[in-house]
Structures are given as structure tokens and as C-alpha cells.
């Protein structure tokens, strides 16, 4: 079995993530290919798309959100993502169990005595008037002034675990501040969430004779955007543990490799796997970017010493395809903090891409400063 080194996997990831060459694809098509963009920080997806799409301008994502082609919703790993309308409806039911379990694990004691079916029915009834509500307003409508579980715990269970919700614009629009207002996905998109087949493991793709068609779609789509990857990577990206049946059903149409640790990697036969010698341009990534967080083993793109930045909300700079710096803005400056020494040629490339980013951000930034090498982030 062919062994793929870290640099092989790095170039494959960059190619799948549109980070070797920007794409001319429309926003909806790009978001679909990427299997969504992590978006708990509402402005970060704009930088993520700018680094991936040729001539991207913020109004393109704004239009996709207001035209309801792309939607903000809780999905993979119980994190707010931007996903297409079609994927939100097709994938939500497959994530339901995971979403509920993660909220209940966070608020185990607070929600121990809650009747989930009754609460879900109350939440749907409260939203039947089609009026967008904040989480606090939804809790008020459900509780009706009666005592109950802590409001935060109850609200998160409702909007992230029990009632599939969209977070409506202006939340997530360019340079716009807006609180979260929720509306059921079916109401916002005018179509119902697709149900799962009623068989095997309560229809959630278990090992009881059901091949999990939605899970198969998730596996194919994940590999197209992130492969080659191990099953542990698929699970880490989605948060969904019950995909073995889907993987087994697909094995005959997939190719396999091993990484340098001996893990079996799955991939689509015709997906791009560029030469490890392929030049990789500097790219500025937003906080919580897919290319870093989409794996259980992130070694293909970031050193172990710096893994902490991927969950700390720090923005990363790719140099030669790997995380080599972090970046932020400070008034009229874009500050780049290297994680290793950068050569003069690398510094020039970072400054050039940084100046282009500064123009895109449109905040009056007129300097790109590269600071001293920062210490490791564990």
C-alpha cells in the first residue's frame, strides 16, 4: 500500500481546499465543496473565502446569505457553520443525535430531568408563528414564566439540539453587527429537513443492516474536500461517530493509502493529489479554519507545538503550505507573528499577500509588520 508523507498530504489538502489555486466557483458552489465553513465568529468566513476564491468580494457572500442559498446553523461538532441550503436540509437529521448528546453532555446536571420530546414540541409550537426569536425570547415563550432548568442550558438545547434553526441576517453579513435571531430551517428555507431512513440504529446509520445513505454522502463529500483521510479524521470533522456502515458501503469505490504513522487513509480515486514539490503560495487563514480543524491528525498542516492556536481563535498564515505565523490587525497595521524564522523571500511573499488582504479588509490598513518569532503555542 502506498505511503503518503506529510508533504503529500499537505499538498492534497491545499488543492482540495482551494489554497493552492484560487477558484472561480460561485460562493454557493465553493461552500458546498468545502462542506461548509466554520462560522461561530461571524466575520471570519469572509477571509476564508477571500483566500480561496478568485476576485472574491464581500457582497457575494452577503447575497448568498440574504438570498438563502447559504445559511448559518449549528451542524458539524455542534459548531455554527455556513452551509448551503441544500446541505443544511440534507445533513441536519444525520447530525441530530450528536447535537443533542453534546448539549446534554455540557449541561448534564442542569438538563437531567428534561423531557426532550415535550421540550422539542414546545419549541416548535412557539416558533409556529414564523417570528424570528433570540434564544432568550424562545426560552421565555417555552417556559411561560414557570420555573425550570437554567435558561442558558435550556436555550442551547432548543436552538442547537432540538429544533433545527437558521441564524438570520444581518448576523454574519459583512462588517455588520447583529445578535442571533433564530427561525426554524424549514421556515427560513421553505423546505422541510430531510428525514432519515427508518431502519437500523433508529435510522442513524448504525451497524444493523442499513447502509446509511446520508452518511455515505458525508464521507464522499468530506474526502473530496479533505482527503486522503482516516476514518478518525472524518469523525473529528463531523462529530458523528456512527459512520462505519457508510464507510464499509463505499470501500469498493475508494482507494486506500497509509500515512507515515501507519494509519489507513481513504480517498476518492480521481481526487487531486499533487506532487509534494508543487509550490504553495502564502495564504492568510481566518480563525477556526477548515483546513486546520478538519482532521483528527492535523500534522499535515500544523506542527504539534502550535496545535493550540487552532482552537484558541488565532488566525494563521500558511507559508510553503504549513502554519508558519499568526496574524491580527491593530489600527492601521496588519501584524504577522512568525512561529519560525522566515527567509527574506518568505517575508516578501507574506508582505505582498498581507497588503492584498489589507485592501480586502477595507479598514484603512496601510502597513504589514512582521514581528519577532513568537513562542510555541501548546
mmCIF file of C-alpha atoms in Angstrom:
data_model
loop_
_atom_site.group_PDB
_atom_site.id
_atom_site.type_symbol
_atom_site.label_atom_id
_atom_site.label_comp_id
_atom_site.label_asym_id
_atom_site.label_seq_id
_atom_site.Cartn_x
_atom_site.Cartn_y
_atom_site.Cartn_z
ATOM 1 C CA UNK A 1 0.000 0.000 0.000
ATOM 2 C CA UNK A 2 1.399 3.405 -0.992
ATOM 3 C CA UNK A 3 2.640 5.534 1.901
ATOM 4 C CA UNK A 4 1.865 9.257 1.720
ATOM 5 C CA UNK A 5 4.185 11.562 3.614
ATOM 6 C CA UNK A 6 3.152 14.742 5.411
ATOM 7 C CA UNK A 7 4.063 16.841 2.389
ATOM 8 C CA UNK A 8 1.978 14.650 0.063
ATOM 9 C CA UNK A 9 -1.000 15.072 2.384
ATOM 10 C CA UNK A 10 -0.320 18.774 2.739
ATOM 11 C CA UNK A 11 -0.453 19.412 -0.997
ATOM 12 C CA UNK A 12 -3.572 17.276 -1.357
ATOM 13 C CA UNK A 13 -5.280 19.268 1.399
ATOM 14 C CA UNK A 14 -4.277 22.597 -0.145
ATOM 15 C CA UNK A 15 -5.583 21.514 -3.540
ATOM 16 C CA UNK A 16 -8.918 20.284 -2.139
ATOM 17 C CA UNK A 17 -9.316 23.421 -0.029
ATOM 18 C CA UNK A 18 -8.652 25.838 -2.934
ATOM 19 C CA UNK A 19 -5.473 27.008 -1.195
ATOM 20 C CA UNK A 20 -3.049 26.082 -3.973
ATOM 21 C CA UNK A 21 -5.021 27.926 -6.628
ATOM 22 C CA UNK A 22 -7.998 30.173 -6.046
ATOM 23 C CA UNK A 23 -11.214 29.016 -7.704
ATOM 24 C CA UNK A 24 -13.639 30.960 -9.873
ATOM 25 C CA UNK A 25 -16.570 28.949 -8.488
ATOM 26 C CA UNK A 26 -19.643 30.835 -7.235
ATOM 27 C CA UNK A 27 -19.943 31.228 -3.473
ATOM 28 C CA UNK A 28 -22.643 28.574 -3.057
ATOM 29 C CA UNK A 29 -20.660 26.055 -5.099
ATOM 30 C CA UNK A 30 -17.475 26.770 -3.131
ATOM 31 C CA UNK A 31 -19.233 26.493 0.243
ATOM 32 C CA UNK A 32 -20.772 23.208 -0.883
ATOM 33 C CA UNK A 33 -17.406 21.815 -1.994
ATOM 34 C CA UNK A 34 -15.796 22.822 1.308
ATOM 35 C CA UNK A 35 -18.623 21.099 3.228
ATOM 36 C CA UNK A 36 -19.335 24.403 4.921
ATOM 37 C CA UNK A 37 -17.227 26.984 6.714
ATOM 38 C CA UNK A 38 -16.915 27.191 10.473
ATOM 39 C CA UNK A 39 -18.558 30.477 11.402
ATOM 40 C CA UNK A 40 -19.013 30.996 15.125
ATOM 41 C CA UNK A 41 -17.012 34.196 14.593
ATOM 42 C CA UNK A 42 -19.321 35.844 12.034
ATOM 43 C CA UNK A 43 -16.720 37.830 10.059
ATOM 44 C CA UNK A 44 -14.127 35.077 9.700
ATOM 45 C CA UNK A 45 -15.677 33.250 6.699
ATOM 46 C CA UNK A 46 -15.108 36.334 4.551
ATOM 47 C CA UNK A 47 -11.337 35.952 4.915
ATOM 48 C CA UNK A 48 -11.652 32.212 4.387
ATOM 49 C CA UNK A 49 -13.414 32.761 1.076
ATOM 50 C CA UNK A 50 -11.110 35.614 0.024
ATOM 51 C CA UNK A 51 -8.139 33.249 0.393
ATOM 52 C CA UNK A 52 -9.878 30.628 -1.751
ATOM 53 C CA UNK A 53 -11.974 32.446 -4.385
ATOM 54 C CA UNK A 54 -10.618 34.488 -7.256
ATOM 55 C CA UNK A 55 -11.684 38.166 -7.083
ATOM 56 C CA UNK A 56 -13.942 37.476 -4.088
ATOM 57 C CA UNK A 57 -15.834 40.481 -2.735
ATOM 58 C CA UNK A 58 -17.890 40.512 0.477
ATOM 59 C CA UNK A 59 -21.154 41.296 -1.280
ATOM 60 C CA UNK A 60 -21.034 37.843 -2.889
ATOM 61 C CA UNK A 61 -21.375 36.114 0.478
ATOM 62 C CA UNK A 62 -23.858 38.717 1.695
ATOM 63 C CA UNK A 63 -26.087 37.945 -1.289
ATOM 64 C CA UNK A 64 -25.789 34.201 -0.733
ATOM 65 C CA UNK A 65 -26.957 34.681 2.869
ATOM 66 C CA UNK A 66 -29.805 37.069 2.149
ATOM 67 C CA UNK A 67 -30.927 35.023 -0.882
ATOM 68 C CA UNK A 68 -31.000 31.944 1.404
ATOM 69 C CA UNK A 69 -28.521 29.994 -0.718
ATOM 70 C CA UNK A 70 -26.179 29.760 2.281
ATOM 71 C CA UNK A 71 -27.354 29.524 5.872
ATOM 72 C CA UNK A 72 -25.822 29.843 9.347
ATOM 73 C CA UNK A 73 -26.728 26.870 11.521
ATOM 74 C CA UNK A 74 -25.401 24.502 14.171
ATOM 75 C CA UNK A 75 -24.094 21.388 12.456
ATOM 76 C CA UNK A 76 -20.713 19.664 12.499
ATOM 77 C CA UNK A 77 -19.288 19.284 16.020
ATOM 78 C CA UNK A 78 -22.229 21.420 17.352
ATOM 79 C CA UNK A 79 -20.448 24.440 15.908
ATOM 80 C CA UNK A 80 -22.074 27.222 13.894
ATOM 81 C CA UNK A 81 -21.255 26.680 10.227
ATOM 82 C CA UNK A 82 -22.091 28.336 6.955
ATOM 83 C CA UNK A 83 -23.536 25.607 4.763
ATOM 84 C CA UNK A 84 -25.630 25.625 1.632
ATOM 85 C CA UNK A 85 -29.393 25.464 1.929
ATOM 86 C CA UNK A 86 -29.381 22.019 0.323
ATOM 87 C CA UNK A 87 -26.751 20.616 2.694
ATOM 88 C CA UNK A 88 -28.413 22.083 5.778
ATOM 89 C CA UNK A 89 -31.633 20.259 4.948
ATOM 90 C CA UNK A 90 -29.981 17.039 3.781
ATOM 91 C CA UNK A 91 -27.490 16.691 6.633
ATOM 92 C CA UNK A 92 -29.289 18.038 9.682
ATOM 93 C CA UNK A 93 -31.204 14.876 10.651
ATOM 94 C CA UNK A 94 -27.989 12.831 10.406
ATOM 95 C CA UNK A 95 -26.437 15.158 12.994
ATOM 96 C CA UNK A 96 -29.445 15.328 15.354
ATOM 97 C CA UNK A 97 -28.318 12.669 17.815
ATOM 98 C CA UNK A 98 -24.813 14.120 18.067
ATOM 99 C CA UNK A 99 -26.134 17.658 18.555
ATOM 100 C CA UNK A 100 -28.445 16.624 21.385
ATOM 101 C CA UNK A 101 -25.790 14.475 23.039
ATOM 102 C CA UNK A 102 -23.227 17.279 23.003
ATOM 103 C CA UNK A 103 -25.601 19.785 24.601
ATOM 104 C CA UNK A 104 -26.677 17.226 27.200
ATOM 105 C CA UNK A 105 -23.056 16.355 27.970
ATOM 106 C CA UNK A 106 -22.268 20.042 28.550
ATOM 107 C CA UNK A 107 -25.269 20.575 30.835
ATOM 108 C CA UNK A 108 -25.637 17.077 32.253
ATOM 109 C CA UNK A 109 -26.942 18.054 35.706
ATOM 110 C CA UNK A 110 -28.977 21.058 34.583
ATOM 111 C CA UNK A 111 -30.919 19.087 31.963
ATOM 112 C CA UNK A 112 -31.119 15.699 33.700
ATOM 113 C CA UNK A 113 -34.903 15.779 34.190
ATOM 114 C CA UNK A 114 -35.936 17.437 30.932
ATOM 115 C CA UNK A 115 -38.474 15.624 28.730
ATOM 116 C CA UNK A 116 -36.779 16.126 25.359
ATOM 117 C CA UNK A 117 -39.800 15.244 23.241
ATOM 118 C CA UNK A 118 -42.059 17.599 25.163
ATOM 119 C CA UNK A 119 -39.498 20.406 25.046
ATOM 120 C CA UNK A 120 -38.973 19.961 21.302
ATOM 121 C CA UNK A 121 -42.728 20.079 20.730
ATOM 122 C CA UNK A 122 -42.992 23.231 22.831
ATOM 123 C CA UNK A 123 -40.154 24.826 20.888
ATOM 124 C CA UNK A 124 -41.738 24.024 17.531
ATOM 125 C CA UNK A 125 -45.106 25.324 18.753
ATOM 126 C CA UNK A 126 -43.529 28.573 19.944
ATOM 127 C CA UNK A 127 -41.893 29.113 16.545
ATOM 128 C CA UNK A 128 -45.020 28.240 14.560
ATOM 129 C CA UNK A 129 -45.889 31.937 14.262
ATOM 130 C CA UNK A 130 -42.820 32.305 11.972
ATOM 131 C CA UNK A 131 -41.437 35.160 14.069
ATOM 132 C CA UNK A 132 -37.627 35.181 14.497
ATOM 133 C CA UNK A 133 -36.583 34.988 18.136
ATOM 134 C CA UNK A 134 -33.440 35.330 20.163
ATOM 135 C CA UNK A 135 -32.556 32.377 22.327
ATOM 136 C CA UNK A 136 -33.785 34.280 25.387
ATOM 137 C CA UNK A 137 -37.116 35.042 23.705
ATOM 138 C CA UNK A 138 -37.564 31.400 22.758
ATOM 139 C CA UNK A 139 -36.905 30.313 26.342
ATOM 140 C CA UNK A 140 -39.472 32.858 27.557
ATOM 141 C CA UNK A 141 -42.035 31.515 25.103
ATOM 142 C CA UNK A 142 -41.433 27.914 26.149
ATOM 143 C CA UNK A 143 -41.250 28.455 29.914
ATOM 144 C CA UNK A 144 -44.120 30.913 30.115
ATOM 145 C CA UNK A 145 -42.783 32.340 33.364
ATOM 146 C CA UNK A 146 -42.658 28.926 35.056
ATOM 147 C CA UNK A 147 -39.517 27.776 36.892
ATOM 148 C CA UNK A 148 -37.330 25.288 35.076
ATOM 149 C CA UNK A 149 -33.763 24.421 34.126
ATOM 150 C CA UNK A 150 -31.198 27.227 33.825
ATOM 151 C CA UNK A 151 -32.089 29.449 30.905
ATOM 152 C CA UNK A 152 -28.757 29.126 29.097
ATOM 153 C CA UNK A 153 -28.844 25.347 29.180
ATOM 154 C CA UNK A 154 -32.462 25.231 28.054
ATOM 155 C CA UNK A 155 -31.852 27.728 25.255
ATOM 156 C CA UNK A 156 -28.837 25.904 23.850
ATOM 157 C CA UNK A 157 -30.721 22.622 23.898
ATOM 158 C CA UNK A 158 -33.592 24.194 21.966
ATOM 159 C CA UNK A 159 -31.647 26.070 19.282
ATOM 160 C CA UNK A 160 -28.714 23.680 18.821
ATOM 161 C CA UNK A 161 -30.164 20.274 19.641
ATOM 162 C CA UNK A 162 -33.920 20.005 19.308
ATOM 163 C CA UNK A 163 -35.294 22.456 16.742
ATOM 164 C CA UNK A 164 -33.208 22.817 13.550
ATOM 165 C CA UNK A 165 -32.613 26.572 13.363
ATOM 166 C CA UNK A 166 -31.144 29.124 10.998
ATOM 167 C CA UNK A 167 -29.423 32.240 12.336
ATOM 168 C CA UNK A 168 -30.852 35.043 10.246
ATOM 169 C CA UNK A 169 -29.137 38.033 8.635
ATOM 170 C CA UNK A 170 -27.934 40.615 9.483
ATOM 171 C CA UNK A 171 -25.972 38.151 11.623
ATOM 172 C CA UNK A 172 -22.947 37.192 9.535
ATOM 173 C CA UNK A 173 -23.137 39.988 6.966
ATOM 174 C CA UNK A 174 -20.001 41.947 6.067
ATOM 175 C CA UNK A 175 -18.887 44.453 8.712
ATOM 176 C CA UNK A 176 -22.326 44.222 10.324
ATOM 177 C CA UNK A 177 -23.003 43.596 13.976
ATOM 178 C CA UNK A 178 -26.182 41.779 14.787
ATOM 179 C CA UNK A 179 -27.367 39.499 17.544
ATOM 180 C CA UNK A 180 -28.543 35.967 16.879
ATOM 181 C CA UNK A 181 -32.166 35.700 15.780
ATOM 182 C CA UNK A 182 -33.387 32.178 15.132
ATOM 183 C CA UNK A 183 -36.009 30.761 12.808
ATOM 184 C CA UNK A 184 -36.618 27.083 12.020
ATOM 185 C CA UNK A 185 -34.653 25.954 8.978
ATOM 186 C CA UNK A 186 -37.821 24.713 7.296
ATOM 187 C CA UNK A 187 -39.475 28.113 7.719
ATOM 188 C CA UNK A 188 -36.454 30.111 6.531
ATOM 189 C CA UNK A 189 -35.727 27.883 3.542
ATOM 190 C CA UNK A 190 -39.308 26.968 2.656
ATOM 191 C CA UNK A 191 -38.499 23.231 2.646
ATOM 192 C CA UNK A 192 -38.535 20.559 5.314
ATOM 193 C CA UNK A 193 -35.449 18.937 6.786
ATOM 194 C CA UNK A 194 -34.983 15.600 5.003
ATOM 195 C CA UNK A 195 -35.859 12.629 7.238
ATOM 196 C CA UNK A 196 -33.582 9.646 7.670
ATOM 197 C CA UNK A 197 -34.488 6.102 6.627
ATOM 198 C CA UNK A 198 -36.479 4.435 9.402
ATOM 199 C CA UNK A 199 -34.229 1.437 9.928
ATOM 200 C CA UNK A 200 -31.111 0.366 11.763
ATOM 201 C CA UNK A 201 -29.953 2.153 14.919
ATOM 202 C CA UNK A 202 -33.071 4.315 14.962
ATOM 203 C CA UNK A 203 -32.306 5.489 11.425
ATOM 204 C CA UNK A 204 -28.920 6.907 12.335
ATOM 205 C CA UNK A 205 -26.708 4.663 10.237
ATOM 206 C CA UNK A 206 -25.747 2.055 12.774
ATOM 207 C CA UNK A 207 -24.487 -1.467 12.152
ATOM 208 C CA UNK A 208 -27.890 -3.178 11.920
ATOM 209 C CA UNK A 209 -28.216 -3.730 8.185
ATOM 210 C CA UNK A 210 -28.715 -0.176 6.990
ATOM 211 C CA UNK A 211 -26.087 1.326 4.681
ATOM 212 C CA UNK A 212 -26.632 4.938 5.791
ATOM 213 C CA UNK A 213 -27.064 6.875 2.504
ATOM 214 C CA UNK A 214 -26.686 10.274 4.185
ATOM 215 C CA UNK A 215 -23.538 9.066 5.899
ATOM 216 C CA UNK A 216 -22.204 7.888 2.548
ATOM 217 C CA UNK A 217 -22.773 11.345 1.113
ATOM 218 C CA UNK A 218 -20.948 12.892 4.066
ATOM 219 C CA UNK A 219 -17.979 10.563 3.574
ATOM 220 C CA UNK A 220 -17.738 11.253 -0.162
ATOM 221 C CA UNK A 221 -18.064 14.988 0.289
ATOM 222 C CA UNK A 222 -15.552 15.054 3.129
ATOM 223 C CA UNK A 223 -12.956 13.152 1.099
ATOM 224 C CA UNK A 224 -13.475 15.475 -1.871
ATOM 225 C CA UNK A 225 -12.621 18.463 0.335
ATOM 226 C CA UNK A 226 -10.171 16.970 2.855
ATOM 227 C CA UNK A 227 -8.856 13.609 1.643
ATOM 228 C CA UNK A 228 -6.905 11.445 1.748
ATOM 229 C CA UNK A 229 -8.039 10.934 5.349
ATOM 230 C CA UNK A 230 -8.576 8.318 8.022
ATOM 231 C CA UNK A 231 -11.949 7.405 9.469
ATOM 232 C CA UNK A 232 -10.836 9.151 12.676
ATOM 233 C CA UNK A 233 -10.449 12.361 10.663
ATOM 234 C CA UNK A 234 -13.976 12.024 9.258
ATOM 235 C CA UNK A 235 -15.305 11.570 12.798
ATOM 236 C CA UNK A 236 -13.307 14.529 14.132
ATOM 237 C CA UNK A 237 -14.619 16.795 11.370
ATOM 238 C CA UNK A 238 -18.266 15.837 11.651
ATOM 239 C CA UNK A 239 -18.559 14.963 15.322
ATOM 240 C CA UNK A 240 -20.659 11.992 14.195
ATOM 241 C CA UNK A 241 -19.401 8.654 15.477
ATOM 242 C CA UNK A 242 -21.770 6.288 13.659
ATOM 243 C CA UNK A 243 -20.308 6.232 10.145
ATOM 244 C CA UNK A 244 -18.760 2.726 9.937
ATOM 245 C CA UNK A 245 -21.639 1.347 7.851
ATOM 246 C CA UNK A 246 -21.268 4.219 5.395
ATOM 247 C CA UNK A 247 -17.527 3.667 5.077
ATOM 248 C CA UNK A 248 -17.993 -0.085 4.576
ATOM 249 C CA UNK A 249 -20.580 0.515 1.864
ATOM 250 C CA UNK A 250 -18.153 2.756 -0.012
ATOM 251 C CA UNK A 251 -14.928 0.784 0.349
ATOM 252 C CA UNK A 252 -15.071 -0.750 -3.131
ATOM 253 C CA UNK A 253 -15.246 2.675 -4.768
ATOM 254 C CA UNK A 254 -12.448 4.219 -2.672
ATOM 255 C CA UNK A 255 -8.671 3.939 -2.906
ATOM 256 C CA UNK A 256 -6.502 3.438 0.162
ATOM 257 C CA UNK A 257 -3.095 4.642 1.296
ATOM 258 C CA UNK A 258 -1.138 4.712 4.526
ATOM 259 C CA UNK A 259 0.390 7.689 6.255
ATOM 260 C CA UNK A 260 3.782 7.657 7.948
ATOM 261 C CA UNK A 261 2.149 6.590 11.207
ATOM 262 C CA UNK A 262 0.664 3.529 9.545
ATOM 263 C CA UNK A 263 -2.933 4.764 9.542
ATOM 264 C CA UNK A 264 -5.129 3.667 6.637
ATOM 265 C CA UNK A 265 -6.253 6.656 4.578
ATOM 266 C CA UNK A 266 -9.304 6.645 2.316
ATOM 267 C CA UNK A 267 -9.751 8.731 -0.814
ATOM 268 C CA UNK A 268 -11.756 9.188 -3.981
ATOM 269 C CA UNK A 269 -9.935 7.662 -6.957
ATOM 270 C CA UNK A 270 -9.922 10.765 -9.163
ATOM 271 C CA UNK A 271 -9.394 13.429 -6.466
ATOM 272 C CA UNK A 272 -6.315 15.653 -6.876
ATOM 273 C CA UNK A 273 -3.122 14.536 -5.181
ATOM 274 C CA UNK A 274 -0.464 16.984 -6.420
ATOM 275 C CA UNK A 275 3.241 16.321 -6.334
ATOM 276 C CA UNK A 276 4.777 17.177 -2.960
ATOM 277 C CA UNK A 277 7.096 19.536 -4.866
ATOM 278 C CA UNK A 278 4.193 21.691 -6.045
ATOM 279 C CA UNK A 279 4.841 25.306 -4.953
ATOM 280 C CA UNK A 280 2.381 26.569 -2.346
ATOM 281 C CA UNK A 281 1.607 30.302 -2.119
ATOM 282 C CA UNK A 282 1.264 32.264 1.106
ATOM 283 C CA UNK A 283 -2.300 32.197 2.365
ATOM 284 C CA UNK A 284 -3.920 34.062 5.269
ATOM 285 C CA UNK A 285 -6.482 31.909 7.066
ATOM 286 C CA UNK A 286 -9.272 33.043 9.402
ATOM 287 C CA UNK A 287 -9.805 31.805 12.929
ATOM 288 C CA UNK A 288 -11.029 28.198 13.160
ATOM 289 C CA UNK A 289 -10.320 27.465 9.505
ATOM 290 C CA UNK A 290 -11.483 24.198 7.935
ATOM 291 C CA UNK A 291 -8.051 23.324 6.604
ATOM 292 C CA UNK A 292 -6.715 23.056 10.165
ATOM 293 C CA UNK A 293 -9.712 21.872 12.187
ATOM 294 C CA UNK A 294 -10.990 19.336 9.666
ATOM 295 C CA UNK A 295 -8.787 16.493 10.920
ATOM 296 C CA UNK A 296 -8.088 14.406 13.980
ATOM 297 C CA UNK A 297 -4.405 14.354 12.934
ATOM 298 C CA UNK A 298 -3.557 17.927 11.923
ATOM 299 C CA UNK A 299 0.126 17.214 11.355
ATOM 300 C CA UNK A 300 -0.238 17.594 7.595
ATOM 301 C CA UNK A 301 -0.610 21.357 8.012
ATOM 302 C CA UNK A 302 0.461 22.419 11.515
ATOM 303 C CA UNK A 303 3.278 21.414 13.865
ATOM 304 C CA UNK A 304 2.395 19.770 17.175
ATOM 305 C CA UNK A 305 3.976 22.668 19.060
ATOM 306 C CA UNK A 306 1.412 25.056 17.628
ATOM 307 C CA UNK A 307 -1.775 22.984 17.805
ATOM 308 C CA UNK A 308 -3.153 25.254 20.498
ATOM 309 C CA UNK A 309 -3.630 28.145 18.118
ATOM 310 C CA UNK A 310 -6.145 26.149 16.096
ATOM 311 C CA UNK A 311 -8.603 26.086 18.985
ATOM 312 C CA UNK A 312 -7.651 29.428 20.544
ATOM 313 C CA UNK A 313 -9.187 31.534 17.788
ATOM 314 C CA UNK A 314 -5.851 32.751 16.406
ATOM 315 C CA UNK A 315 -5.651 33.396 12.680
ATOM 316 C CA UNK A 316 -2.935 31.532 10.807
ATOM 317 C CA UNK A 317 -0.602 32.264 7.896
ATOM 318 C CA UNK A 318 0.436 29.418 5.620
ATOM 319 C CA UNK A 319 3.980 29.590 4.252
ATOM 320 C CA UNK A 320 5.002 26.739 1.944
ATOM 321 C CA UNK A 321 1.666 25.166 2.835
ATOM 322 C CA UNK A 322 2.149 24.977 6.598
ATOM 323 C CA UNK A 323 1.129 27.187 9.502
ATOM 324 C CA UNK A 324 4.171 29.430 9.968
ATOM 325 C CA UNK A 325 2.715 32.553 11.608
ATOM 326 C CA UNK A 326 -0.355 34.103 13.145
ATOM 327 C CA UNK A 327 -1.898 37.409 12.126
ATOM 328 C CA UNK A 328 -4.139 40.108 13.516
ATOM 329 C CA UNK A 329 -4.970 43.751 12.898
ATOM 330 C CA UNK A 330 -4.156 46.730 15.099
ATOM 331 C CA UNK A 331 -5.446 50.057 13.878
ATOM 332 C CA UNK A 332 -3.732 50.785 10.581
ATOM 333 C CA UNK A 333 -1.394 47.790 10.853
ATOM 334 C CA UNK A 334 -1.675 44.141 9.883
ATOM 335 C CA UNK A 335 0.603 42.303 12.307
ATOM 336 C CA UNK A 336 2.181 38.961 11.394
ATOM 337 C CA UNK A 337 3.846 36.997 14.212
ATOM 338 C CA UNK A 338 6.071 34.198 12.827
ATOM 339 C CA UNK A 339 6.222 30.824 14.551
ATOM 340 C CA UNK A 340 9.612 30.146 12.953
ATOM 341 C CA UNK A 341 12.242 32.226 11.226
ATOM 342 C CA UNK A 342 11.131 33.346 7.779
ATOM 343 C CA UNK A 343 13.591 33.841 4.956
ATOM 344 C CA UNK A 344 13.783 37.181 3.172
ATOM 345 C CA UNK A 345 11.911 35.684 0.203
ATOM 346 C CA UNK A 346 9.200 34.317 2.514
ATOM 347 C CA UNK A 347 8.862 37.651 4.290
ATOM 348 C CA UNK A 348 8.439 39.417 0.960
ATOM 349 C CA UNK A 349 5.692 36.962 -0.067
ATOM 350 C CA UNK A 350 3.944 37.373 3.303
ATOM 351 C CA UNK A 351 4.001 41.156 2.975
ATOM 352 C CA UNK A 352 2.681 41.030 -0.577
ATOM 353 C CA UNK A 353 -0.257 38.787 0.325
ATOM 354 C CA UNK A 354 -0.775 40.778 3.522
ATOM 355 C CA UNK A 355 -1.117 44.032 1.583
ATOM 356 C CA UNK A 356 -3.707 42.400 -0.678
ATOM 357 C CA UNK A 357 -5.603 41.203 2.402
ATOM 358 C CA UNK A 358 -5.450 44.694 3.903
ATOM 359 C CA UNK A 359 -7.102 46.107 0.778
ATOM 360 C CA UNK A 360 -9.815 43.455 1.027
ATOM 361 C CA UNK A 361 -10.481 44.120 4.717
ATOM 362 C CA UNK A 362 -11.087 47.794 3.888
ATOM 363 C CA UNK A 363 -10.196 49.146 7.320
ATOM 364 C CA UNK A 364 -7.604 51.743 6.392
ATOM 365 C CA UNK A 365 -4.689 49.353 6.989
ATOM 366 C CA UNK A 366 -1.563 50.688 5.293
ATOM 367 C CA UNK A 367 1.240 48.643 6.896
ATOM 368 C CA UNK A 368 2.126 44.964 7.153
ATOM 369 C CA UNK A 369 4.544 44.455 10.047
ATOM 370 C CA UNK A 370 6.300 41.164 10.724
ATOM 371 C CA UNK A 371 7.135 40.849 14.420
ATOM 372 C CA UNK A 372 9.653 38.719 16.279
ATOM 373 C CA UNK A 373 9.202 34.952 16.283
ATOM 374 C CA UNK A 374 6.598 34.052 18.898
ATOM 375 C CA UNK A 375 6.935 31.150 21.295
ATOM 376 C CA UNK A 376 5.200 27.831 20.706
ATOM 377 C CA UNK A 377 1.507 27.531 21.433
ATOM 378 C CA UNK A 378 0.856 24.132 23.012
#
